[in-house]
Every structure is written in C-alpha cells, then in structure tokens.
Coordinates of N, CA and C in Angstrom, one line a residue:
Q149 N 44.0 83.7 118.4 CA 43.4 84.3 117.3 C 42.9 85.7 117.6
H150 N 43.1 86.6 116.7 CA 42.7 87.9 116.8 C 42.1 88.4 115.5
A151 N 40.9 88.9 115.5 CA 40.3 89.5 114.3 C 40.0 91.0 114.5
F152 N 40.3 91.7 113.5 CA 40.1 93.2 113.5 C 39.3 93.6 112.3
D153 N 38.4 94.5 112.6 CA 37.7 95.2 111.5 C 38.4 96.5 111.3
L154 N 39.2 96.6 110.3 CA 40.0 97.8 110.1 C 39.2 99.1 109.8
K155 N 38.1 98.9 109.1 CA 37.2 100.1 108.9 C 36.7 100.6 110.2
E156 N 36.3 99.7 111.1 CA 35.8 100.1 112.4 C 36.9 100.7 113.3
E157 N 38.1 100.2 113.2 CA 39.3 100.7 113.9 C 39.6 102.1 113.4
I158 N 39.5 102.3 112.1 CA 39.8 103.6 111.5 C 38.8 104.6 112.0
E159 N 37.5 104.2 111.9 CA 36.4 105.2 112.3 C 36.6 105.5 113.8
T160 N 36.9 104.6 114.6 CA 37.2 104.9 116.1 C 38.3 105.9 116.2
Q161 N 39.4 105.7 115.5 CA 40.5 106.6 115.5 C 40.1 108.0 115.0
R162 N 39.3 108.1 114.0 CA 38.9 109.4 113.5 C 38.0 110.1 114.4
A163 N 37.2 109.4 115.2 CA 36.3 110.0 116.2 C 37.0 110.5 117.4
E164 N 38.2 110.1 117.6 CA 39.0 110.6 118.8 C 39.5 112.0 118.5
P165 N 39.9 112.7 119.5 CA 40.5 114.1 119.3 C 41.6 114.0 118.3
A166 N 41.9 115.2 117.8 CA 43.0 115.3 116.8 C 44.3 114.6 117.3
P167 N 45.1 114.1 116.3 CA 46.3 113.5 116.7 C 47.2 114.5 117.6
S168 N 48.2 113.9 118.1 CA 49.1 114.7 119.0 C 49.7 115.9 118.2
T169 N 50.4 116.7 118.9 CA 51.0 117.9 118.3 C 52.0 117.6 117.2
K170 N 52.4 116.3 117.1 CA 53.3 115.9 116.0 C 52.5 115.6 114.8
G171 N 51.2 115.6 114.9 CA 50.3 115.4 113.7 C 50.0 113.9 113.4
H172 N 50.3 113.1 114.3 CA 49.9 111.7 114.0 C 49.5 111.0 115.3
G173 N 48.7 109.9 115.2 CA 48.3 109.1 116.3 C 48.5 107.6 115.9
Q174 N 48.6 106.8 116.8 CA 48.7 105.4 116.5 C 48.0 104.5 117.5
K175 N 47.6 103.3 117.1 CA 47.0 102.3 118.0 C 47.7 101.0 117.7
T176 N 48.3 100.3 118.7 CA 48.8 99.0 118.5 C 47.7 98.0 118.5
L177 N 47.5 97.3 117.5 CA 46.4 96.3 117.4 C 46.9 94.9 118.0
Y178 N 48.1 94.6 117.8 CA 48.7 93.3 118.2 C 50.2 93.5 118.4
K179 N 50.6 92.8 119.5 CA 52.1 92.8 119.8 C 52.3 91.5 120.6
R180 N 53.2 90.7 120.0 CA 53.6 89.5 120.7 C 55.0 89.1 120.2
G181 N 55.9 88.8 121.1 CA 57.3 88.5 120.6 C 57.8 89.5 119.7
G182 N 58.3 89.1 118.5 CA 58.8 90.1 117.6 C 57.8 90.6 116.6
A183 N 56.5 90.4 116.8 CA 55.5 90.8 115.8 C 54.7 92.0 116.4
T184 N 54.5 93.0 115.6 CA 53.7 94.1 116.0 C 52.9 94.5 114.8
V185 N 51.6 94.8 115.0 CA 50.7 95.4 114.0 C 50.1 96.6 114.6
A186 N 50.3 97.8 113.9 CA 49.8 99.0 114.4 C 49.1 99.9 113.3
L187 N 48.1 100.6 113.7 CA 47.3 101.4 112.8 C 47.8 102.9 113.1
F188 N 48.2 103.6 112.1 CA 48.6 105.0 112.2 C 47.7 105.9 111.5
R189 N 47.4 107.1 112.0 CA 46.7 108.1 111.4 C 47.6 109.4 111.3
F190 N 47.7 110.0 110.1 CA 48.6 111.1 110.0 C 47.8 112.3 109.4
E191 N 48.0 113.5 109.9 CA 47.5 114.7 109.3 C 48.5 115.0 108.1
R192 N 48.0 115.7 107.1 CA 48.8 116.1 106.0 C 50.0 116.9 106.5
G193 N 51.2 116.6 106.0 CA 52.4 117.2 106.3 C 53.1 116.7 107.5
S194 N 52.5 115.7 108.2 CA 53.2 115.1 109.4 C 53.9 113.9 109.0
G195 N 54.6 113.3 109.9 CA 55.3 112.0 109.5 C 56.2 111.5 110.7
L196 N 57.1 110.7 110.3 CA 58.0 110.1 111.3 C 59.4 110.3 110.7
A197 N 60.3 110.8 111.6 CA 61.7 111.0 111.2 C 62.4 109.7 110.8
T198 N 63.6 109.8 110.2 CA 64.3 108.6 109.8 C 64.6 107.7 111.0
H199 N 64.3 106.5 110.9 CA 64.5 105.5 111.9 C 64.7 104.1 111.2
K200 N 65.1 103.1 112.0 CA 65.2 101.8 111.4 C 64.8 100.7 112.4
T201 N 64.5 99.5 112.0 CA 64.0 98.5 112.8 C 64.8 97.2 112.5
N202 N 65.1 96.4 113.5 CA 65.8 95.2 113.4 C 64.9 94.1 112.9
G203 N 64.2 94.3 111.8 CA 63.3 93.3 111.3 C 62.6 93.8 110.0
T204 N 61.8 93.0 109.4 CA 61.1 93.3 108.2 C 59.9 94.2 108.6
V205 N 59.7 95.3 107.8 CA 58.7 96.3 108.0 C 57.8 96.3 106.7
T206 N 56.5 96.2 107.0 CA 55.5 96.4 105.9 C 54.7 97.6 106.2
I207 N 54.5 98.5 105.2 CA 53.7 99.7 105.4 C 52.6 99.6 104.3
H208 N 51.4 99.5 104.7 CA 50.2 99.4 103.8 C 49.4 100.7 104.0
V209 N 49.3 101.5 102.9 CA 48.5 102.7 103.0 C 47.0 102.3 102.8
I210 N 46.2 102.6 103.7 CA 44.8 102.3 103.7 C 44.0 103.4 103.0
D211 N 44.3 104.7 103.3 CA 43.7 105.8 102.6 C 44.7 106.9 102.7
G212 N 44.5 107.9 101.7 CA 45.4 109.0 101.6 C 46.6 108.7 100.7
R213 N 47.7 109.5 100.9 CA 48.9 109.3 100.1 C 50.1 109.6 100.9
M214 N 51.1 108.7 100.9 CA 52.2 108.9 101.7 C 53.5 108.7 100.9
R215 N 54.6 109.3 101.4 CA 55.9 109.1 100.9 C 56.8 108.4 101.9
I216 N 57.4 107.3 101.5 CA 58.3 106.5 102.3 C 59.6 106.7 101.7
G217 N 60.5 107.3 102.4 CA 61.9 107.6 101.9 C 62.9 106.6 102.6
T218 N 63.9 106.3 101.8 CA 65.0 105.4 102.4 C 66.3 106.2 102.2
P219 N 66.5 107.2 103.1 CA 67.7 108.1 102.9 C 69.0 107.5 103.3
G220 N 69.0 106.4 104.0 CA 70.2 105.8 104.5 C 70.9 104.9 103.5
T221 N 70.3 104.7 102.3 CA 70.9 103.8 101.4 C 71.9 104.6 100.5
S222 N 72.7 103.9 99.7 CA 73.7 104.5 98.9 C 73.0 105.4 97.8
S223 N 71.8 105.1 97.4 CA 71.0 106.0 96.5 C 69.7 106.2 97.2
I224 N 69.4 107.4 97.5 CA 68.1 107.7 98.1 C 67.0 107.4 97.2
S225 N 66.0 106.6 97.8 CA 64.8 106.3 97.0 C 63.6 106.6 97.7
E226 N 62.5 106.9 97.0 CA 61.3 107.2 97.6 C 60.2 106.3 97.0
H227 N 59.2 106.0 97.8 CA 58.0 105.3 97.4 C 56.8 106.1 97.7
V228 N 56.1 106.6 96.7 CA 54.9 107.3 97.0 C 53.7 106.3 96.8
L229 N 53.0 106.1 97.9 CA 52.0 105.1 98.0 C 50.6 105.8 98.2
S230 N 49.7 105.3 97.5 CA 48.3 105.7 97.6 C 47.5 104.5 98.3
A231 N 46.2 104.7 98.5 CA 45.4 103.7 99.1 C 45.6 102.3 98.4
D232 N 45.7 101.3 99.3 CA 45.8 99.9 98.9 C 47.1 99.6 98.3
Q233 N 48.2 100.4 98.5 CA 49.5 100.1 98.1 C 50.4 99.7 99.3
L234 N 51.4 98.9 99.1 CA 52.2 98.4 100.2 C 53.6 98.4 99.8
V235 N 54.5 98.7 100.8 CA 55.9 98.6 100.6 C 56.5 97.7 101.7
V236 N 57.5 96.9 101.3 CA 58.2 96.0 102.3 C 59.6 96.5 102.4
L237 N 60.1 96.7 103.6 CA 61.4 97.2 103.8 C 62.2 96.1 104.5
A238 N 63.5 95.9 104.1 CA 64.3 94.9 104.6 C 64.8 95.3 106.0
P239 N 65.2 94.3 106.9 CA 65.7 94.7 108.2 C 66.8 95.7 108.2
N240 N 66.7 96.6 109.1 CA 67.7 97.7 109.3 C 67.8 98.7 108.2
M241 N 66.7 98.8 107.4 CA 66.7 99.8 106.3 C 66.2 101.1 106.9
P242 N 67.1 102.1 107.0 CA 66.6 103.4 107.4 C 65.5 104.0 106.5
H243 N 64.5 104.5 107.2 CA 63.4 105.1 106.4 C 62.7 106.2 107.2
D244 N 62.0 107.0 106.4 CA 61.1 108.0 107.0 C 59.8 107.9 106.4
V245 N 58.8 108.6 107.0 CA 57.4 108.5 106.6 C 56.9 109.9 106.5
H246 N 56.2 110.3 105.4 CA 55.6 111.6 105.3 C 54.3 111.6 104.7
A247 N 53.3 112.1 105.3 CA 51.9 112.2 104.8 C 51.7 113.3 103.8
L248 N 51.5 113.0 102.5 CA 51.3 114.0 101.5 C 49.8 114.6 101.6
E249 N 49.0 113.8 102.3 CA 47.6 114.3 102.6 C 47.2 113.5 103.8
D250 N 46.0 113.8 104.4 CA 45.6 113.1 105.6 C 45.5 111.6 105.2
S251 N 46.1 110.7 106.0 CA 46.4 109.3 105.6 C 46.2 108.4 106.8
T252 N 45.9 107.1 106.5 CA 45.9 106.1 107.4 C 46.8 104.9 106.9
M253 N 47.7 104.4 107.7 CA 48.5 103.2 107.3 C 48.5 102.1 108.3
L254 N 48.7 100.9 107.8 CA 48.8 99.8 108.7 C 50.3 99.4 108.7
L255 N 50.9 99.4 109.8 CA 52.3 99.0 109.9 C 52.4 97.6 110.5
Q256 N 53.3 96.8 109.9 CA 53.6 95.5 110.5 C 55.1 95.4 110.6
V257 N 55.6 95.0 111.8 CA 57.0 94.8 112.0 C 57.2 93.4 112.5
H258 N 58.1 92.7 111.9 CA 58.5 91.3 112.3 C 60.0 91.3 112.6
L259 N 60.3 91.4 113.9 CA 61.7 91.5 114.3 C 62.4 90.2 114.0
D260 N 63.7 90.3 113.7 CA 64.5 89.1 113.4 C 64.8 88.3 114.7
E261 N 64.9 89.0 115.8 CA 65.1 88.3 117.1 C 64.0 88.8 118.0
P262 N 63.4 87.8 118.8 CA 62.3 88.1 119.6 C 62.6 89.3 120.6
N263 N 63.8 89.4 121.0 CA 64.2 90.5 122.0 C 64.8 91.7 121.4
A264 N 64.8 91.8 120.1 CA 65.4 92.9 119.4 C 64.6 94.2 119.7
V265 N 65.3 95.3 119.7 CA 64.7 96.6 120.0 C 64.6 97.5 118.8
R266 N 63.5 98.2 118.6 CA 63.3 99.1 117.5 C 64.1 100.4 117.9
T267 N 64.9 100.9 116.9 CA 65.6 102.2 117.1 C 65.1 103.3 116.3

C-alpha cells in the first residue's frame, strides 16, 4: 500500500528549482511491473513531443490548462483539459502534451505487458 498527498507532492515540486531547460519536471510516485504513476509540472509553453506507450494512459490535469493532441490518428484530435479533467488514451495511441499555462498533471500508465517498453 502506498498513500500520497498530492497537494503536498505538488508543493514540494513547486519549492524545487525551476524545471529543466525543457520547461518541465517530473517525479515518479509509484512504479511496479507495468504500472507507473508520475506527477509532472510544466511551465507555460512547454510539453512533450509526440510519443506512444504500449498500454493505457490516463492524464489528469490537477491545475492549469493543457492540450493533449493525438496527431497519429487518421483525424487529428485535441483535448484541452483544465483542472480536474481527465483523458484516457488507448494503448499505442500517439500523443503529445502542451501546457497552455503553468500546469500540473498526474500521469498513469498501465502497460499491456509487464516487460513492455515505453517509446
């Protein structure tokens, strides 16, 4: 069992030096087998380039506003999420992440195979 106070984790992250030169920082809260839970902090305008994962991905915006794009599908779609909104992406769904303002998100990845690798 693991319990996390997300408000405390966010405050700890905010108290640390500014995110990397890429404009974001992350902390893995839990990782075991094919399950990962990570807290990300993004500065406005930063994000993650298009990538995909061999498993189900959930992105929960805790504060701020973010755009989640799925450019690898036959029709490009975007999800603009504000605080307390969540998107679930199917396995192998290419997606990118862009912070429209300073934002914090909780990422959960559940790989289909315990030894699968994120690309």
